[in-house]
Tab-separated table of C-alpha atoms in Angstrom:
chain	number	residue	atom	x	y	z
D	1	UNK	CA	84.800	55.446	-30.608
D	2	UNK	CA	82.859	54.214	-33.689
D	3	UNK	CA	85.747	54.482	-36.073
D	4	UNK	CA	88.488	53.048	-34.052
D	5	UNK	CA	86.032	49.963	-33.357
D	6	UNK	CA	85.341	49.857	-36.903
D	7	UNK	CA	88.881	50.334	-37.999
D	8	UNK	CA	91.031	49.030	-35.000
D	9	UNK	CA	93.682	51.363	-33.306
D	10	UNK	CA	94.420	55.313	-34.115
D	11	UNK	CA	94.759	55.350	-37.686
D	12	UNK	CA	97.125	58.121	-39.667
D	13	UNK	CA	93.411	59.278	-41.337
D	14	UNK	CA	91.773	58.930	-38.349
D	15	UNK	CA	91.348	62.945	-37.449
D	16	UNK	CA	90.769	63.865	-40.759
D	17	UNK	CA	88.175	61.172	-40.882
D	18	UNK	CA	86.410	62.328	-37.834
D	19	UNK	CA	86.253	65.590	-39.377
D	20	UNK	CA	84.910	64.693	-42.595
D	21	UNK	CA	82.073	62.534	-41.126
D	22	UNK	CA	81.243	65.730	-39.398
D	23	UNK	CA	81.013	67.690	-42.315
D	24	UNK	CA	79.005	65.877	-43.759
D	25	UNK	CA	76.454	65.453	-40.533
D	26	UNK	CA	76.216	69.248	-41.018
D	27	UNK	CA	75.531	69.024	-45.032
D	28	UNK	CA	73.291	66.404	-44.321
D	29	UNK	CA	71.071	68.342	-41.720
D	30	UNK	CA	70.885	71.971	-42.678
D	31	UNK	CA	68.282	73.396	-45.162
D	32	UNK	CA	69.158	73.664	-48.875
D	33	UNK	CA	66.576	74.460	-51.760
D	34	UNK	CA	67.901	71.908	-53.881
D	35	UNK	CA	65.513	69.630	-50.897
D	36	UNK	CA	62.874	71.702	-52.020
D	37	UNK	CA	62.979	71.049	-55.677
D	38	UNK	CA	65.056	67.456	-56.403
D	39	UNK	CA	63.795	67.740	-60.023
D	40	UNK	CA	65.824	70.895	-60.546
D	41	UNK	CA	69.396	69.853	-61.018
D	42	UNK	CA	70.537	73.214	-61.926
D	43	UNK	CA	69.857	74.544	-58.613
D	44	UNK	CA	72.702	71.691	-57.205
D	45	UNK	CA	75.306	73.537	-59.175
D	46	UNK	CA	74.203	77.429	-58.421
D	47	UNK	CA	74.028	76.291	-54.685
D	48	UNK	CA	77.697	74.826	-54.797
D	49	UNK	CA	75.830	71.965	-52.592
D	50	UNK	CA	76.598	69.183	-55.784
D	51	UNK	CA	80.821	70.172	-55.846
D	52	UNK	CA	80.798	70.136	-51.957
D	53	UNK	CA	79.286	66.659	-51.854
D	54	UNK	CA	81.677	65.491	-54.661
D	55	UNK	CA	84.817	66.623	-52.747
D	56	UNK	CA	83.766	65.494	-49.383
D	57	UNK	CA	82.750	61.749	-51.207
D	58	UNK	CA	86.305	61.686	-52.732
D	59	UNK	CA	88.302	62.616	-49.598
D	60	UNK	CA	86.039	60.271	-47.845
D	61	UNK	CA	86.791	57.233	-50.641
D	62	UNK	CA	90.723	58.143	-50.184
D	63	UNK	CA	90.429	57.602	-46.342
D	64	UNK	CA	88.588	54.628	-46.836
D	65	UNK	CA	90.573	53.244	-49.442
D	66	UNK	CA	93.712	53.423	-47.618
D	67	UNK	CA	92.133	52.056	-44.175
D	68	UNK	CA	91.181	48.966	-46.446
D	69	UNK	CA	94.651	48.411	-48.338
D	70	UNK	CA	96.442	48.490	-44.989
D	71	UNK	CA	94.222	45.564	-43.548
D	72	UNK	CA	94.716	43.960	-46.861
D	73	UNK	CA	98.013	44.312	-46.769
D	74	UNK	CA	98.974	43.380	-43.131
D	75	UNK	CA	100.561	46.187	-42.347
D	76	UNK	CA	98.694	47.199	-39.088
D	77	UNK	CA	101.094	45.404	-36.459
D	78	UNK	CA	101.364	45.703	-32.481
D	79	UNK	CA	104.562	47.771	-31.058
D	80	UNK	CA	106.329	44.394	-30.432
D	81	UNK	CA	106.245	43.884	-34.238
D	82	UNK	CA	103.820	41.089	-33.519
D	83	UNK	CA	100.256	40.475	-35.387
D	84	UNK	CA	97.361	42.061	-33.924
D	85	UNK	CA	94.910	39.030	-32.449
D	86	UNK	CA	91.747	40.802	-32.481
D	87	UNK	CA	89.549	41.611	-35.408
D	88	UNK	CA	88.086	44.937	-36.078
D	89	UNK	CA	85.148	45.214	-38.686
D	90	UNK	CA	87.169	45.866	-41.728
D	91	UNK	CA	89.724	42.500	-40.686
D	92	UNK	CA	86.031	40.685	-40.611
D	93	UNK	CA	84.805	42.283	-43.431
D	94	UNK	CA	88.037	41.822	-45.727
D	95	UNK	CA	88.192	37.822	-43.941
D	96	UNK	CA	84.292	37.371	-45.267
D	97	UNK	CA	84.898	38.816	-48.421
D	98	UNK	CA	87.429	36.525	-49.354
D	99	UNK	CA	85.500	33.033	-48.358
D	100	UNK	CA	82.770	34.298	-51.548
């Protein structure tokens, strides 16, 4: 419900999305002993807990990415072929962006 009022209708990323945001809920509340000791960067790397962070941030920027470049690019449209006329949060976002 968050995403599609954040991002408008069903999106082709959308279930992917959902799953990824997920994923990371569960990263983000088990135990790891890299929480333990931050100082210790090696034990990011032994756990595997730094390369699953990395790949779930880049699948996560690609989602994001392409949500953004097709409100940028008008290509989200209605079945009639018409404009949408409401905003979601990334239409606002992109619309208050560009007054700076």
């Amino acid at each position: 419900m968050v995403a599609r009022a954040a991002f408008g209708k069903r999106n082709k990323d959308q279930e992917e999305f959902i799953s990824l945001v997920e994923e990371a809920t569960i990263l983000a509340a088990g135990f790891s002993i890299v929480d333990l000791y931050p100082s210790v960067k090696v034990l990011e790397v032994i756990t595997g807990m730094r390369s699953r962070l990395e790949k779930l941030k880049n699948r996560l920027d690609k989602i994001l990415e392409s949500i953004v470049n097709e409100h940028r690019d008008g290509k989200r449209e209605t079945e009639g072929g018409k404009s949408r006329e409401t905003e979601d949060l990334v239409d606002v976002l992109l619309r208050v962006q560009k007054q700076w």
